[in-house]
Amino acid sequence: MVGGQIPEEVFTEIVKNKYSRVGYVNCFNCLEGRSSFVTKPPIKTFLDELAGFFGGDRAEHTFGNRSAQFAVFNMIAKETKRKGLVLVDSLCHYTSTVNIENVGLKLEEVPHSGYPNYEITAENYRKTLDELEKNKKKPALVLLTHVDPYYGNLVNPKEISDVVKEYDIPFMLNAAYTGGIIPINMKKWGVDFLCLSAHKSMSSMAPLGYLVTNYEYADKVFQTSLQTPGWTKRAFGKKIPNLFGCSIGGLPLISSMLSFDSVKKRVTEWKDKLKEIQWFINKFEDIGEGTMLLGQNPHKHHLMHFDTPLFYELSKKHKRKGFFLAKALEKKGFIGIHKGMTKHIKFSVYDLNKKEKKELLDAFEGIVKA
Amino acid sequence: MVGGQIPEEVFTEIVKNKYSRVGYVNCFNCLEGRSSFVTKPPIKTFLDELAGFFGGDRAEHTFGNRSAQFAVFNMIAKETKRKGLVLVDSLCHYTSTVNIENVGLKLEEVPHSGYPNYEITAENYRKTLDELEKNKKKPALVLLTHVDPYYGNLVNPKEISDVVKEYDIPFMLNAAYTGGIIPINMKKWGVDFLCLSAHKSMSSMAPLGYLVTNYEYADKVFQTSLQTPGWTKRAFGKKIPNLFGCSIGGLPLISSMLSFDSVKKRVTEWKDKLKEIQWFINKFEDIGEGTMLLGQNPHKHHLMHFDTPLFYELSKKHKRKGFFLAKALEKKGFIGIHKGMTKHIKFSVYDLNKKEKKELLDAFEGIVKA
């Protein structure tokens, strides 16, 4: 959860602002009927800058990554009269499968390579697309989860998009775990839709996300309302149905705007951060018998998932059972481990400095030796 | 926007909490895979209490009132294979019409009585339902906007629901401007779906809303995911597709939980608050030629919309044109008037005490005399 941590100075700024007590403060200066048009604070130019930073042409803020995905899936659902098919990687986040179900589309999964590396490859995308073609099924959209939520595996979007483009299908990248952490360039990578989580990886309050797209798809996914109800003939021509009219924003959006400079900066430091993460993984694998990183090794992301049979053995003897580990770490000042898990544990050391990483290793070693 | 103002002590509590810098802090203790099941903080019992407070059986938090409405419309869309019709009042909020458009449903409007009172009546609901019946059209859902966003008119939901029940149609109440302000009882009023805006009327950070329903509809609108993708066979049986899986919550939800006691209390004080609002309206209508309240008079809500031709005349002579009024009020310490408007203005004095209401009247009078 550390990728979403709000810089202290941003929090201070929000708290001292006299309007912060109104939860949708950015609506004060809404003259054009949609929060993304607001110029005071400069939401409009911020969204343009954000789109450019990720190599896209247009961005809208959303109620989180799940709402960004929803907008794209719903557009596809309308275009295909709710009969379309979406091809997803088999490590995609639940918000992808559940949103696809929700808009009435079908889905197919690209297999991964299984235990212990769980690799998603361009080859498997091609195989699955070929099989679908044989059965006369053509996906209306292909999704790749840039880094998956289970093992923290990173897939090169360019390799997948090169395949997808051969089949002439729009390509969507779920960057919930990477946008704001790792450099991203939609144009270079052939990405048509980029879904971001501001509260997961862009140092923002929840709930907030962004959908970034290119000129080709902007008017489709951000299509404004076309309806004029029969009796009043009211029209809401600035509102975007796929975004529920307007995504409001509120303090989460303001926090994201205030955090953006620090987010841009930390993305440039990614290589150094990754080296420290790999150093941590090597040390952690030595803490005891059977400890092993799952997923890609060398690892390419800060989300780590380890097999830890030794903690499972310890939990059997403990009165708190599986909850002992999270509790023991909490006592040593570390939070974030999924409570109750011991056989395998998933966590991140992103944003911990070297000294803190060492302290965390010591904490784990202390638990093993206790 | 005053109904959404966060009590100072709530803001202080949030700021001093050591976890507040993580924007989705409530996910820390999520053991069951949905934020509404979380017991630390006690989200689960809070939602039960909230449902009870509004006379409902089950509540889920949402990304604002618009997402609460979306869940119901999307349920209807699925049930009717995207062919259903929703009957709405002609003063409904744009989020109703735009969400209906978005899920692929049709809509029909119940006419209002026009200038200057714009009344929505049970008689007109009946007329419209009868006309639809003649054309062999039966709405799958009927919506009433409890207090409308244009004139602040209050409609008695029981009168409408009595009609709607004769036609055997589920009844939804949009209480964005009343839930958290005025006493509401879904059971007594025959309301099947209650949509609330926490940031508009329940002293919460944005974006946050609630959907409250009864036992009859809870399992339908909050239907959990039924999908198992072909290759992984992953199931997400706790996630609710109509809520995008899980509505997260984050700091807005925590702020709403902290504000709830003060919201419950102020609802019991509504009669006294309304008397002061009516007093203000009488005084305001005297500030100059042509000043007249639109909508119901005597008024039944804090949202007021006045014809103010005198400010329009003044704006013509002013270098700032229409913007002079909001600016002049801002200089006197009052914000919230829609910038650029003078011919008719819409605002609220809810939460201003008697002394502040007098000061605001003085401010307006000062502008007239200047």
XYZ file of C-alpha atoms in Angstrom:
740
model
C 0.000 0.000 0.000
C 3.079 2.196 0.159
C 2.726 3.400 -3.431
C -0.378 5.227 -2.354
C 1.106 6.921 0.671
C 0.440 10.640 0.612
C 3.505 12.883 1.108
C 3.366 14.590 4.481
C 3.594 18.071 2.947
C 0.598 17.312 0.703
C -1.458 16.284 3.700
C -0.401 19.432 5.536
C -1.393 21.564 2.548
C -4.842 19.971 2.371
C -5.451 20.337 6.074
C -4.500 23.991 6.222
C -6.646 24.915 3.202
C -9.741 26.680 4.450
C -12.058 24.987 1.959
C -10.952 21.422 2.677
C -13.843 20.884 5.051
C -16.156 20.819 2.051
C -15.654 17.347 0.665
C -16.273 18.296 -2.953
C -14.433 21.591 -2.770
C -13.422 21.548 -6.439
C -17.082 22.021 -7.456
C -16.990 25.624 -6.150
C -15.483 26.916 -9.347
C -17.185 24.583 -11.790
C -18.471 26.841 -14.552
C -18.740 24.362 -17.401
C -20.565 21.464 -15.816
C -17.799 18.890 -15.543
C -14.988 18.701 -13.003
C -12.390 17.978 -15.684
C -13.048 21.450 -17.168
C -12.364 23.279 -13.894
C -9.518 25.799 -14.102
C -9.428 26.863 -10.429
C -7.785 24.659 -9.188
C -6.226 23.890 -12.599
C -7.778 20.429 -13.102
C -8.018 20.875 -16.866
C -4.336 21.586 -17.422
C -3.364 19.003 -14.819
C -5.219 16.289 -16.759
C -3.499 17.378 -19.963
C -0.125 17.237 -18.266
C -0.923 13.825 -16.807
C -1.957 12.472 -20.213
C 1.333 13.721 -21.660
C 3.378 12.244 -18.830
C 2.043 8.774 -19.672
C 2.395 9.283 -23.439
C -1.330 9.702 -24.059
C -3.504 12.402 -25.599
C -6.395 12.756 -23.172
C -7.050 11.899 -19.548
C -10.090 11.977 -17.284
C -10.079 11.293 -13.569
C -12.274 8.443 -12.347
C -13.483 6.836 -9.098
C -10.408 4.606 -9.097
C -8.835 2.215 -11.566
C -11.988 0.062 -11.525
C -14.050 2.974 -12.861
C -11.456 3.665 -15.541
C -11.704 0.034 -16.655
C -15.493 0.215 -16.450
C -15.581 3.149 -18.888
C -13.669 1.176 -21.523
C -15.582 -2.074 -21.009
C -18.887 -0.220 -21.121
C -17.904 1.503 -24.366
C -17.088 -1.918 -25.856
C -20.347 -3.329 -24.494
C -22.334 -0.582 -26.232
C -20.413 -0.970 -29.488
C -20.942 -4.729 -29.556
C -24.531 -4.590 -28.279
C -23.379 -6.384 -25.102
C -22.222 -9.381 -27.130
C -18.483 -8.653 -27.269
C -15.583 -10.662 -25.925
C -12.611 -9.331 -23.947
C -9.332 -11.223 -23.815
C -7.543 -10.798 -20.474
C -4.377 -12.184 -18.923
C -5.021 -14.919 -16.371
C -3.383 -12.835 -13.635
C -5.625 -9.816 -14.113
C -7.117 -8.088 -11.083
C -10.637 -9.082 -9.988
C -11.886 -5.627 -10.985
C -11.255 -6.606 -14.621
C -13.265 -9.824 -14.535
C -16.035 -8.384 -12.347
C -16.392 -5.255 -14.493
C -16.553 -7.335 -17.667
C -19.286 -9.437 -16.066
C -21.071 -6.268 -14.968
C -21.373 -4.699 -18.425
C -22.521 -7.972 -19.962
C -19.422 -8.931 -21.970
C -17.776 -12.353 -22.180
C -14.142 -12.962 -21.283
C -11.390 -15.380 -22.195
C -8.075 -15.752 -20.374
C -4.521 -15.998 -21.675
C -2.847 -18.798 -19.642
C 0.242 -18.168 -17.493
C 3.159 -20.571 -17.095
C 2.119 -21.825 -13.631
C 4.149 -22.393 -10.445
C 6.630 -20.988 -9.522
C 7.103 -18.174 -12.086
C 3.603 -17.556 -13.444
C 4.844 -15.868 -16.605
C 2.485 -14.172 -19.046
C 3.998 -14.182 -22.549
C 3.334 -12.702 -25.971
C 3.482 -16.256 -27.296
C 0.505 -17.248 -25.148
C -1.415 -14.166 -26.262
C -0.832 -15.239 -29.863
C -1.841 -18.854 -29.192
C -5.052 -17.798 -27.494
C -5.901 -15.325 -30.261
C -5.273 -18.030 -32.868
C -7.486 -20.520 -31.058
C -10.246 -17.963 -30.776
C -9.899 -17.188 -34.476
C -10.308 -20.881 -35.297
C -13.596 -20.777 -33.389
C -14.558 -17.615 -35.253
C -14.321 -15.509 -32.117
C -12.634 -12.127 -32.289
C -12.120 -10.177 -29.065
C -13.358 -6.586 -29.144
C -10.622 -5.626 -26.668
C -7.419 -7.119 -25.297
C -6.271 -6.389 -21.749
C -2.843 -6.749 -20.217
C -2.225 -6.221 -16.522
C 1.145 -4.477 -16.550
C 2.134 -5.826 -13.146
C -0.239 -8.420 -11.731
C -1.628 -8.271 -8.180
C -0.690 -11.858 -7.264
C 3.066 -12.140 -7.924
C 4.140 -8.676 -8.998
C 5.211 -9.948 -12.422
C 5.947 -7.304 -15.019
C 5.038 -7.953 -18.651
C 6.473 -5.877 -21.482
C 3.395 -4.172 -22.982
C 5.138 -3.552 -26.319
C 5.575 -7.286 -26.931
C 1.901 -7.939 -26.295
C 0.691 -4.927 -28.249
C 2.793 -5.989 -31.288
C 0.809 -9.232 -31.357
C -2.542 -7.615 -30.643
C -2.087 -5.050 -33.432
C -1.673 -7.878 -35.977
C -5.230 -8.922 -35.123
C -6.410 -5.293 -35.303
C -7.871 -5.137 -31.796
C -7.691 -2.181 -29.360
C -5.267 -2.727 -26.495
C -5.799 -1.745 -22.862
C -3.153 -1.699 -20.130
C -4.057 -1.927 -16.465
C -1.234 -0.044 -14.766
C -2.708 0.031 -11.245
C 0.584 -1.202 -9.802
C 2.941 0.670 -12.127
C 1.549 4.062 -13.200
C 3.293 6.473 -10.836
C 6.043 3.938 -10.004
C 7.641 2.815 -13.303
C 8.077 4.880 -16.509
C 5.186 4.325 -18.943
C 4.809 5.438 -22.543
C 1.509 4.563 -24.177
C 2.508 5.763 -27.625
C 5.769 3.814 -27.736
C 4.041 0.729 -26.396
C 0.958 0.868 -28.629
C -1.458 1.197 -25.727
C -4.919 2.567 -26.557
C -6.316 2.698 -23.011
C -4.288 3.156 -19.849
C -6.008 2.576 -16.490
C -4.337 4.059 -13.416
C -4.927 3.856 -9.686
C -4.050 7.135 -7.988
C -4.551 5.776 -4.485
C -2.535 2.636 -5.169
C 0.459 4.031 -7.000
C 0.223 7.808 -7.266
C 0.323 9.010 -3.639
C -3.329 10.023 -3.487
C -6.335 9.714 -1.247
C -8.868 7.061 -2.228
C -10.916 6.621 -4.269
C -9.243 8.018 -7.383
C -7.978 6.743 -10.708
C -7.391 7.976 -14.236
C -8.221 6.799 -17.705
C -5.781 7.951 -20.376
C -6.395 7.354 -24.061
C -5.376 8.571 -27.506
C -7.113 10.768 -30.084
C -8.444 7.690 -31.861
C -10.533 6.558 -28.897
C -11.021 9.701 -26.781
C -14.313 10.712 -28.360
C -15.638 7.169 -28.140
C -14.872 6.328 -24.537
C -15.497 9.898 -23.350
C -18.592 10.293 -25.551
C -20.774 12.987 -24.031
C -24.461 12.527 -23.312
C -26.670 12.389 -26.410
C -29.990 11.917 -24.690
C -32.775 14.515 -24.529
C -35.617 13.303 -22.310
C -38.999 13.636 -24.005
C -40.858 16.146 -21.856
C -38.221 18.631 -20.634
C -35.869 18.248 -23.631
C -33.059 18.819 -21.139
C -29.642 18.077 -22.611
C -26.462 17.473 -20.624
C -23.968 17.806 -23.432
C -20.890 18.186 -21.217
C -21.540 15.060 -19.143
C -19.872 11.739 -19.931
C -22.174 8.746 -19.327
C -19.263 6.277 -19.070
C -18.000 8.394 -16.150
C -21.489 8.655 -14.555
C -21.732 12.203 -15.865
C -18.804 13.664 -13.970
C -16.255 11.991 -11.709
C -16.399 14.759 -9.052
C -12.819 14.500 -7.777
C -12.996 16.164 -4.384
C -10.084 16.000 -1.994
C -8.658 12.806 -3.542
C -8.170 14.672 -6.826
C -6.676 17.675 -5.073
C -4.292 15.390 -3.179
C -3.247 13.794 -6.465
C -2.593 17.169 -8.073
C -0.452 18.197 -5.103
C 1.449 14.879 -5.179
C 2.084 14.803 -8.893
C 5.500 16.495 -8.892
C 6.866 14.026 -6.353
C 5.343 11.136 -8.316
C 7.003 12.294 -11.537
C 10.311 12.555 -9.716
C 10.194 9.115 -8.114
C 9.418 7.469 -11.456
C 12.816 8.677 -12.708
C 14.443 6.958 -9.710
C 12.858 3.586 -10.438
C 16.044 1.759 -11.502
C 17.751 2.491 -8.187
C 14.649 1.567 -6.225
C 14.417 -1.751 -8.081
C 18.055 -2.605 -7.283
C 17.321 -2.202 -3.575
C 14.217 -4.371 -3.898
C 16.256 -7.113 -5.588
C 18.842 -6.826 -2.811
C 16.044 -7.268 -0.256
C 14.687 -10.344 -2.058
C 18.089 -12.045 -2.034
C 18.466 -11.423 1.694
C 14.891 -12.484 2.449
C 15.259 -15.796 0.623
C 18.038 -16.618 3.099
C 15.999 -16.219 6.251
C 15.125 -19.881 6.427
C 14.404 -23.253 4.810
C 12.027 -23.173 1.862
C 11.740 -19.390 1.602
C 11.418 -18.610 -2.098
C 10.172 -15.729 -4.208
C 7.258 -16.631 -6.465
C 6.912 -14.982 -9.858
C 9.754 -13.489 -11.865
C 13.232 -13.840 -10.353
C 15.140 -11.499 -10.769
C 12.090 -9.519 -9.851
C 10.956 -6.429 -11.756
C 8.476 -4.838 -9.345
C 8.136 -3.955 -5.670
C 5.235 -6.318 -4.980
C 6.756 -9.535 -3.658
C 5.133 -12.877 -2.950
C 7.174 -15.473 -1.064
C 6.642 -19.106 -0.215
C 7.349 -19.100 3.545
C 6.729 -22.618 4.917
C 8.779 -21.783 8.018
C 6.229 -19.179 9.168
C 3.469 -21.701 8.620
C 5.289 -24.186 10.883
C 5.717 -21.471 13.523
C 2.025 -20.497 13.300
C 0.936 -24.039 14.226
C 2.592 -23.702 17.621
C 1.292 -20.198 18.222
C -1.911 -19.366 20.106
C -2.798 -16.667 17.546
C -2.325 -19.240 14.747
C -1.925 -17.558 11.350
C -2.418 -14.102 12.814
C 0.819 -14.282 14.829
C 3.004 -13.052 11.980
C 1.184 -9.804 11.184
C 0.911 -9.138 14.930
C 4.608 -9.807 15.561
C 5.569 -7.457 12.709
C 3.160 -4.803 13.921
C 4.860 -4.906 17.331
C 8.119 -4.150 15.555
C 6.509 -1.227 13.737
C 5.726 -2.807 10.358
C 2.208 -3.003 8.973
C 0.815 -4.140 5.654
C 1.165 -7.947 5.682
C -2.178 -9.582 4.898
C -3.486 -10.698 8.285
C -3.743 -14.443 8.829
C -1.307 -15.436 6.067
C 1.864 -17.423 6.851
C 2.350 -20.194 4.238
C 3.054 -17.565 1.662
C 3.165 -13.835 2.218
C 2.791 -10.856 -0.074
C 4.201 -7.448 0.710
C 6.146 -4.463 -0.578
C 9.168 -2.535 0.626
C 8.727 0.321 -1.845
C 9.428 3.634 -0.130
C 11.284 2.022 2.773
C 14.839 3.325 2.762
C 17.827 0.970 2.986
C 17.999 1.287 6.769
C 14.305 0.475 7.125
C 14.654 -2.476 4.763
C 17.433 -3.825 6.972
C 15.276 -3.328 10.054
C 12.454 -5.236 8.386
C 14.835 -8.104 7.545
C 15.992 -8.089 11.172
C 12.365 -8.153 12.308
C 11.652 -11.220 10.174
C 14.853 -12.919 11.339
C 13.930 -12.142 14.933
C 10.578 -13.859 14.458
C 12.277 -16.935 12.979
C 14.738 -17.162 15.869
C 12.243 -16.382 18.652
C -22.675 22.713 -0.334
C -23.079 23.299 3.400
C -24.831 19.977 3.957
C -21.580 18.294 3.093
C -19.370 20.345 5.369
C -17.221 18.127 7.566
C -17.358 18.901 11.312
C -14.065 20.376 12.485
C -13.557 17.654 15.099
C -13.961 14.962 12.428
C -11.309 16.595 10.304
C -9.006 16.854 13.300
C -9.534 13.172 14.086
C -8.668 12.154 10.529
C -5.584 14.310 10.416
C -4.158 13.061 13.684
C -4.719 9.377 12.799
C -1.373 7.883 11.904
C -2.767 5.789 9.039
C -4.580 8.609 7.269
C -1.686 9.144 4.896
C -2.639 5.882 3.196
C -5.591 6.889 1.088
C -7.337 3.526 1.281
C -6.530 2.940 4.935
C -9.640 0.835 5.541
C -8.220 -1.934 3.304
C -5.594 -2.731 5.958
C -7.946 -4.935 7.896
C -9.941 -6.356 5.019
C -10.081 -10.091 5.673
C -13.169 -11.007 3.681
C -12.566 -9.329 0.356
C -15.065 -6.488 0.476
C -14.830 -3.202 2.334
C -18.402 -3.481 3.607
C -17.382 -6.586 5.601
C -14.549 -4.812 7.417
C -14.908 -4.807 11.218
C -11.848 -2.659 12.070
C -12.923 0.134 11.668
C -16.494 -1.153 12.167
C -17.768 -0.566 8.607
C -20.059 -3.598 8.702
C -21.993 -2.526 11.798
C -21.962 1.107 10.647
C -23.698 0.147 7.390
C -26.291 -1.845 9.345
C -26.906 1.106 11.625
C -27.160 3.453 8.634
C -29.692 1.174 6.901
C -31.775 1.137 10.085
C -31.582 4.907 10.497
C -33.199 5.362 7.073
C -35.764 2.604 7.640
C -34.072 0.117 5.314
C -32.694 -3.396 5.701
C -29.325 -3.254 3.960
C -26.870 -0.567 2.947
C -23.681 -0.491 0.902
C -21.419 2.497 0.473
C -20.841 3.706 -3.083
C -18.743 6.238 -5.046
C -21.422 8.866 -4.498
C -25.135 9.050 -5.111
C -24.529 8.596 -8.843
C -22.976 5.181 -8.245
C -25.855 4.197 -5.960
C -28.295 5.088 -8.738
C -26.118 3.275 -11.259
C -26.331 0.033 -9.264
C -30.133 0.085 -9.363
C -30.388 1.108 -13.022
C -27.843 -1.525 -14.005
C -29.781 -4.211 -12.128
C -32.933 -3.173 -14.023
C -30.984 -3.112 -17.290
C -29.819 -6.693 -16.739
C -33.293 -7.880 -15.726
C -34.907 -6.325 -18.779
C -32.089 -7.264 -21.172
C -31.355 -3.544 -21.615
C -34.864 -2.912 -22.961
C -36.528 -1.539 -19.826
C -38.071 1.855 -19.214
C -37.555 4.073 -16.155
C -40.095 6.725 -15.208
C -38.460 9.783 -13.611
C -39.701 13.141 -12.347
C -38.943 15.989 -14.734
C -36.831 17.731 -12.062
C -34.523 14.775 -11.486
C -30.780 15.348 -11.258
C -28.673 14.884 -14.403
C -27.027 11.840 -12.836
C -30.381 10.054 -13.134
C -30.869 10.729 -16.838
C -27.200 10.204 -17.730
C -26.967 6.931 -15.776
C -30.141 5.625 -17.412
C -28.643 6.473 -20.794
C -25.405 4.791 -19.779
C -26.876 1.398 -18.915
C -28.983 1.354 -22.076
C -32.457 1.936 -20.620
C -35.150 4.293 -21.907
C -36.692 7.032 -19.800
C -39.957 8.937 -19.591
C -40.570 12.061 -17.518
C -43.429 12.999 -15.207
C -44.258 16.658 -16.010
C -44.022 19.394 -13.376
C -46.433 22.322 -13.034
C -44.101 24.917 -14.612
C -43.201 28.477 -13.563
C -43.124 29.647 -10.806
C -43.789 26.655 -8.505
C -42.621 23.657 -10.529
C -44.665 21.167 -8.492
C -44.308 17.421 -8.976
C -47.556 15.668 -7.972
C -48.880 12.159 -7.413
C -51.629 13.037 -9.869
C -49.075 13.604 -12.620
C -47.327 10.346 -11.788
C -50.698 8.585 -12.173
C -51.481 10.362 -15.448
C -48.112 9.461 -16.927
C -48.388 5.842 -15.805
C -51.874 5.614 -17.324
C -50.713 7.072 -20.629
C -47.811 4.642 -20.727
C -50.208 1.786 -19.978
C -52.380 2.820 -22.914
C -49.301 2.510 -25.113
C -48.548 -0.875 -23.536
C -45.444 0.469 -21.850
C -44.785 -0.505 -18.261
C -41.810 1.094 -16.473
C -39.460 -1.376 -14.777
C -38.660 1.284 -12.153
C -40.095 4.585 -10.967
C -37.838 7.310 -9.592
C -38.722 10.276 -7.432
C -36.199 12.971 -6.567
C -37.093 13.741 -2.960
C -35.884 17.317 -3.195
C -34.946 18.439 -6.683
C -31.676 20.221 -7.487
C -33.284 23.120 -9.375
C -35.832 24.657 -6.964
C -35.429 22.680 -3.747
C -39.008 21.406 -3.965
C -39.901 18.600 -1.591
C -42.306 15.885 -2.752
C -43.979 13.529 -0.287
C -42.610 10.102 -1.251
C -45.527 8.262 0.380
C -48.021 9.911 -1.997
C -46.008 8.869 -5.030
C -45.258 5.390 -3.740
C -48.984 4.773 -3.070
C -49.623 5.359 -6.778
C -46.589 3.404 -7.949
C -47.518 0.378 -5.838
C -50.897 0.172 -7.598
C -48.984 -0.474 -10.809
C -46.722 -2.985 -9.048
C -43.427 -1.268 -9.930
C -40.355 -0.919 -7.666
C -39.870 2.605 -6.332
C -36.569 4.447 -5.968
C -36.013 7.676 -4.040
C -33.085 9.961 -4.786
C -32.423 11.628 -1.440
C -29.168 13.374 -2.374
C -30.468 16.642 -0.914
C -32.406 15.211 2.038
C -30.757 12.086 3.459
C -28.800 13.428 6.428
C -30.889 16.642 6.559
C -34.570 15.631 6.829
C -36.031 12.529 8.576
C -36.516 9.645 6.123
C -38.280 6.328 6.608
C -38.152 3.973 3.637
C -40.496 1.399 5.152
C -43.218 3.890 6.043
C -42.908 5.528 2.652
C -42.801 2.355 0.578
C -39.362 3.080 -0.865
C -37.479 0.100 -2.315
C -34.216 1.874 -3.151
C -32.825 4.912 -1.354
C -29.876 6.747 -2.941
C -27.852 9.028 -0.668
C -25.039 11.515 -1.176
C -22.673 11.509 1.795
C -20.629 14.456 0.529
C -23.711 16.517 -0.315
C -25.861 15.998 2.752
C -24.050 13.814 5.285
C -20.966 15.863 6.246
C -18.463 13.659 4.413
C -15.511 13.925 2.122
C -16.187 13.298 -1.565
C -16.798 11.060 -3.338
C -19.139 8.964 -1.202
C -22.745 7.838 -1.256
C -24.916 4.996 -0.019
C -27.508 2.704 -1.494
C -30.063 1.419 1.013
C -32.612 -1.219 0.098
C -34.964 -3.767 1.657
C -34.772 -7.555 1.972
C -36.845 -7.959 -1.167
C -34.256 -6.317 -3.396
C -30.976 -6.598 -1.474
C -29.862 -9.856 -3.083
C -30.793 -8.603 -6.538
C -29.070 -5.228 -6.555
C -26.153 -6.469 -4.427
C -25.906 -9.759 -6.339
C -22.388 -11.090 -5.923
C -20.217 -12.174 -8.834
C -21.324 -15.393 -10.512
C -18.634 -15.567 -13.155
C -15.797 -18.129 -13.248
C -13.375 -17.366 -16.084
C -12.669 -20.408 -18.221
C -8.960 -21.038 -17.693
C -8.240 -20.102 -14.065
C -11.740 -20.891 -12.727
C -11.162 -17.991 -10.343
C -14.323 -16.992 -8.482
C -14.872 -13.696 -6.657
C -17.942 -14.650 -4.699
C -17.788 -11.727 -2.266
C -17.546 -9.022 -4.919
C -20.595 -7.102 -6.140
C -20.474 -6.308 -9.880
C -23.018 -3.465 -9.599
C -20.569 -1.802 -7.175
C -17.535 -2.531 -9.416
C -16.572 -5.343 -7.059
C -16.033 -3.275 -3.950
C -16.600 0.429 -3.315
C -13.301 0.883 -1.415
C -14.381 3.707 0.907
C -11.082 5.187 2.006
C -10.981 8.419 3.962
C -14.379 9.609 2.682
C -16.015 6.571 4.301
C -14.074 7.074 7.510
C -15.101 10.741 7.581
C -18.728 9.707 7.130
C -18.524 7.191 9.973
C -17.044 9.863 12.227
C -19.713 12.399 11.203
C -22.690 10.089 11.548
C -23.608 10.942 15.145
C -23.754 14.654 14.379
C -25.784 13.930 11.215
C -28.324 11.871 13.168
C -28.628 14.677 15.695
C -29.126 17.480 13.170
C -31.886 15.519 11.414
C -33.929 15.699 14.660
C -33.504 19.477 14.584
C -34.876 19.865 11.062
C -38.164 21.578 11.980
C -36.365 24.423 13.742
C -33.850 24.749 10.934
C -36.669 24.959 8.391
C -38.390 27.741 10.337
C -35.223 29.816 10.163
C -34.919 29.139 6.431
C -38.513 30.306 5.880
C -37.750 33.410 7.923
C -34.739 34.081 5.688
C -36.808 33.643 2.523
C -39.393 36.192 3.698
C -36.668 38.707 4.464
C -34.820 38.036 1.211
C -37.933 38.555 -0.918
C -38.034 42.091 0.493
C -34.550 43.141 -0.621
C -35.788 44.658 -3.850
C -38.226 44.824 -6.773
C -39.014 41.501 -8.418
C -37.179 39.310 -5.952
C -39.227 36.134 -5.666
C -38.651 32.591 -4.509
C -39.161 29.977 -7.229
C -40.574 26.588 -6.321
C -42.692 25.800 -3.301
C -43.588 28.775 -1.088
C -43.721 28.243 1.897
C -40.512 26.401 1.197
C -39.762 22.952 2.588
C -36.017 22.663 2.016
C -32.834 24.664 2.464
C -32.016 24.908 -1.253
C -33.438 28.215 -2.483
C -33.761 29.579 -5.998
C -34.765 33.214 -6.385
C -35.686 35.356 -9.331
C -33.403 38.391 -8.778
C -33.850 40.803 -11.706
C -32.330 43.615 -9.604
C -28.919 41.885 -9.522
C -29.124 41.396 -13.271
C -29.695 45.124 -13.722
C -26.730 45.878 -11.448
C -24.504 43.417 -13.332
C -25.036 45.304 -16.602
C -23.331 48.375 -15.122
C -20.508 46.399 -13.542
C -17.134 45.760 -15.185
C -17.137 42.176 -13.923
C -20.620 41.678 -15.450
C -22.367 38.609 -14.041
C -19.399 37.705 -11.899
C -19.750 40.820 -9.746
C -22.281 39.250 -7.380
C -20.299 36.152 -6.328
C -17.217 38.369 -5.986
C -19.001 40.984 -3.876
C -20.353 38.269 -1.570
C -16.948 36.616 -1.344
C -15.486 39.929 -0.184
C -18.051 39.899 2.611
C -17.040 36.347 3.537
C -19.780 34.344 1.804
C -19.018 31.697 -0.809
C -21.187 29.216 -2.656
C -23.214 31.316 -5.136
C -22.843 29.922 -8.637
C -20.344 32.243 -10.299
C -21.662 34.348 -13.140
C -25.348 34.104 -12.174
C -27.418 37.207 -11.355
C -30.863 36.960 -13.027
C -31.772 34.162 -10.708
C -29.590 32.758 -7.980
C -29.554 29.455 -6.122
C -28.034 29.004 -2.706
C -28.484 27.575 0.769
C -28.248 28.975 4.270
C -28.339 25.566 5.974
C -25.861 25.514 8.836
C -25.588 29.294 9.028
C -26.778 30.369 12.456
C -29.325 33.170 12.884
C -26.609 35.790 13.272
C -24.853 34.623 10.099
C -28.155 34.576 8.223
C -28.687 38.196 9.246
C -25.170 39.086 8.128
C -25.836 37.457 4.759
C -29.060 39.456 4.377
C -27.114 42.592 5.251
C -24.485 41.662 2.674
C -27.119 41.305 -0.055
C -28.785 44.567 1.020
C -25.407 46.284 0.983
C -24.857 45.156 -2.602
C -28.290 46.465 -3.621
C -27.649 49.843 -2.004
C -24.033 50.204 -3.164
